[in-house]
Short mmCIF file of C-alpha atoms and ligand atoms in Angstrom, two decimals:
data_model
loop_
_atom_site.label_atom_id
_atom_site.label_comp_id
_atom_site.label_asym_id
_atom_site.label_seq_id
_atom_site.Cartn_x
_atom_site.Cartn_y
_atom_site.Cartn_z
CA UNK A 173 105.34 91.45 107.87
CA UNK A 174 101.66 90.67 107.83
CA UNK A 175 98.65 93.92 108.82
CA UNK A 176 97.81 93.30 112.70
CA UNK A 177 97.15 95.25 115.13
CA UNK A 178 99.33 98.46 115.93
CA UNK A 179 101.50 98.54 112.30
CA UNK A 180 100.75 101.23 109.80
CA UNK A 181 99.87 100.65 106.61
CA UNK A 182 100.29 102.29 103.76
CA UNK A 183 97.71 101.58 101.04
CA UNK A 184 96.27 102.86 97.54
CA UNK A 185 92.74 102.67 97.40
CA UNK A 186 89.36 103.26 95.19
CA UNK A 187 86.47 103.19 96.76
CA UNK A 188 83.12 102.92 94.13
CA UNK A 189 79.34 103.32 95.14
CA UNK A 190 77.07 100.51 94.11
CA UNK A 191 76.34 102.12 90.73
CA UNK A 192 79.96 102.31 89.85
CA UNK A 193 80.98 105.82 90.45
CA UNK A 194 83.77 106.24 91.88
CA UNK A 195 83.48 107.92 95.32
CA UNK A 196 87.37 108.00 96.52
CA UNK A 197 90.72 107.52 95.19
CA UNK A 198 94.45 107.52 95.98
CA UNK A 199 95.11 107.17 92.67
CA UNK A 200 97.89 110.28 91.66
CA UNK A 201 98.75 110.72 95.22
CA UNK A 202 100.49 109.47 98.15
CA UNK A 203 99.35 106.26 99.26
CA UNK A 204 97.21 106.76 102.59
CA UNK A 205 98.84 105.81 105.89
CA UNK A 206 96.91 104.51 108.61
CA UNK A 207 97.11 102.50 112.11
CA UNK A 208 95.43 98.86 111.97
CA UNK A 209 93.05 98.40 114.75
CA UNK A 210 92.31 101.83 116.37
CA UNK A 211 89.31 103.11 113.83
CA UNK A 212 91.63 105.19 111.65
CA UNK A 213 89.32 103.70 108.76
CA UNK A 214 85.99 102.30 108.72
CA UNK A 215 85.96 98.63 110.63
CA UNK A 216 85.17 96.75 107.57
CA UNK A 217 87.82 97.75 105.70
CA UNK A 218 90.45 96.73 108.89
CA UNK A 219 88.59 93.41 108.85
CA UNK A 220 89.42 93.27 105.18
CA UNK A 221 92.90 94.03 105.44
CA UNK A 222 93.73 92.36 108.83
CA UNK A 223 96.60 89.34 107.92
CA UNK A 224 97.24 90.84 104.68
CA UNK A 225 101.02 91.07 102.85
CA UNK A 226 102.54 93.82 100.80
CA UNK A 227 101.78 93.88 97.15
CA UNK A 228 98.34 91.85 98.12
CA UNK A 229 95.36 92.96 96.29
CA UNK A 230 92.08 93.34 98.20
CA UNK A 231 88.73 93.85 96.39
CA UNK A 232 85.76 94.03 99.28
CA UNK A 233 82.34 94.96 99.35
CA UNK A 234 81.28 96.71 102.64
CA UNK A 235 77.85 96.83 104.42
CA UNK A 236 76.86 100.31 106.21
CA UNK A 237 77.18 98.67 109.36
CA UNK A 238 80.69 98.34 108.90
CA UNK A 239 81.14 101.64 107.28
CA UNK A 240 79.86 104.73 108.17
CA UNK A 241 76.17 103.61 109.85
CA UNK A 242 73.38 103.63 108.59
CA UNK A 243 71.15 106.69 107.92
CA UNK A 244 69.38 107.82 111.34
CA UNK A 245 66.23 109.82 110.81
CA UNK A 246 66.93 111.07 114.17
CA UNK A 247 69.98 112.75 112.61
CA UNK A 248 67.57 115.08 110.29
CA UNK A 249 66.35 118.11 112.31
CA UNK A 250 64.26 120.93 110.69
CA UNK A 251 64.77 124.36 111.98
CA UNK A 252 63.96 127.93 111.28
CA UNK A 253 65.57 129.77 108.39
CA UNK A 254 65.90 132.99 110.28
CA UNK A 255 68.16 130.89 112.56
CA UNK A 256 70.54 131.23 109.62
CA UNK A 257 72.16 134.36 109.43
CA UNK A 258 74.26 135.33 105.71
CA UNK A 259 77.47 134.30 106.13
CA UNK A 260 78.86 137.31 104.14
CA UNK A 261 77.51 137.02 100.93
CA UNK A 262 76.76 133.28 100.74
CA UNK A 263 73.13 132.50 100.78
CA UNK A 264 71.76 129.41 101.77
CA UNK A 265 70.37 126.79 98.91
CA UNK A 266 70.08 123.18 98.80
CA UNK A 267 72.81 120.93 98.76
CA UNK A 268 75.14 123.27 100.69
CA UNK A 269 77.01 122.23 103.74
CA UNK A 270 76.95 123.99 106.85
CA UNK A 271 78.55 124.07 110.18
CA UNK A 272 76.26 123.77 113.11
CA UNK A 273 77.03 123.05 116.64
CA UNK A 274 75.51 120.17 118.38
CA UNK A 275 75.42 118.44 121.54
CA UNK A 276 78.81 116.94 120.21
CA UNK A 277 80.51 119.75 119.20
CA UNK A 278 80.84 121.11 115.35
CA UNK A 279 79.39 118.98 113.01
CA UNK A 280 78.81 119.34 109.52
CA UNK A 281 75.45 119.35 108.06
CA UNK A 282 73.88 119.07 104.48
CA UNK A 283 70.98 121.63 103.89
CA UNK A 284 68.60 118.90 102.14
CA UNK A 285 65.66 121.11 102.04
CA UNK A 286 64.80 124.85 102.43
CA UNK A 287 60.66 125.36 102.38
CA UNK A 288 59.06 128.87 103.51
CA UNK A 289 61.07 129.50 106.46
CA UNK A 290 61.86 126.27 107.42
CA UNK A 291 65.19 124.11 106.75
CA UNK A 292 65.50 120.82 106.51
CA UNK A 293 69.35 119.92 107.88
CA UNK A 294 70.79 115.89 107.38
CA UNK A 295 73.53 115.72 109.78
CA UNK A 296 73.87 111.73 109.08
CA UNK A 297 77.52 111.06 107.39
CA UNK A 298 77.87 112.12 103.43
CA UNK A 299 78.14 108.10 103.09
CA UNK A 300 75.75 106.82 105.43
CA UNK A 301 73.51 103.88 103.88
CA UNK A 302 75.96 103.90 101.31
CA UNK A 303 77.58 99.85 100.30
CA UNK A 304 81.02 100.63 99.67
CA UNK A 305 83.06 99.23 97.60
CA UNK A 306 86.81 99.09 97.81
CA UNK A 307 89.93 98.29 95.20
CA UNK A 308 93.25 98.26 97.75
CA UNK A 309 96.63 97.85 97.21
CA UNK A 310 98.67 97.43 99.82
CA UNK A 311 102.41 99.62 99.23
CA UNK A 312 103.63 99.18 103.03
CA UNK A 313 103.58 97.86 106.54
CA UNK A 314 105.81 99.38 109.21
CA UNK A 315 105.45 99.11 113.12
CA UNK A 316 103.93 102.23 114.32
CA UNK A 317 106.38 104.48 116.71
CA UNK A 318 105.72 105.11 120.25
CA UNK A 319 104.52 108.70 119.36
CA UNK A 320 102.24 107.51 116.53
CA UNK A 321 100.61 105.22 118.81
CA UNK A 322 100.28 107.79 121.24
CA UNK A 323 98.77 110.59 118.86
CA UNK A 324 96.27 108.02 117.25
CA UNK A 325 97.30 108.10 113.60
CA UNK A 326 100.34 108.10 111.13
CA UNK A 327 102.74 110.62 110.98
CA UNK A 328 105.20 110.90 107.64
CA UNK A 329 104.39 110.35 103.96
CA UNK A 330 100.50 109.47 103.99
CA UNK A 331 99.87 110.01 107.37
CA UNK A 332 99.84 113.40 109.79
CA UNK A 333 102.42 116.29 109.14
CA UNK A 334 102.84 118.38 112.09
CA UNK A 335 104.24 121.34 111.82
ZN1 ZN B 589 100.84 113.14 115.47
#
């Protein structure tokens, strides 16, 4: 069975930033089960792993394009501090994530900069800009049930657990 459209695929995976580090891994757990085709996982790695085999070995290199965008200025808003109220005891610094809600619902935001009584808040994706790199494996290919394609991902080892 070859990866097309509509089978799930299990797969082990690394994924490295351009320096090396490595970002990702599946390495000591379950392989990660996904759908091909319906943007379970970024679109370059489905291009990368569209016709492939079990046991084949895919190295890529993917452009933010075809991962998670690239950074959007527009997606960096600045806005009072006192908007912020303590969260029980946790007080805002640099580099924390927050929740804030947005046009689109929840989002998650990075607090890049607090100055005075302004903060700075980068709501682009953690990855954004970022080449990624990716070491796969690929463990298995199944056809996806009825219900999986109906729920939009996975279910079983890898994939969604309902409960
Ligand atoms: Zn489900």
């Amino acid at each position: 069975m070859t990866i097309t459209e509509n089978k799930v695929v299990l797969i082990h995976y690394t994924l490295k930033d351009n320096s090396g580090e490595t970002l990702d891994s599946s390495e000591g757990k379950e392989p990660l089960a996904y759908i091909q085709g319906i943007g379970n996982i970024i679109v370059g790695l489905e291009e990368a792993l569209l016709g492939k085999i079990v046991g084949d070995k895919v190295n890529t290199t993917i452009a933010p394009e075809k991962g998670y965008g690239v950074r959007n200025e527009e997606n960096i808003h600045k806005v009072p501090l006192a908007g912020f109220q303590a969260d029980g005891d946790e007080k805002l610094v640099e580099g924390m994530q927050v929740r804030v809600e947005t046009n689109e619902g929840i989002s998650i935001a990075d607090v890049s900069k607090i100055e005075g009584d302004e903060v700075t808040l980068d709501l682009n994706h953690p990855l954004a800009g970022e080449t990624l790199h990716f070491n796969v494996e690929i463990v298995d290919i199944r056809e996806a049930t009825k219900e999986e394609l109906e729920h939009g991902h996975a279910h079983g080892p890898g994939g969604h657990h309902h409960h």
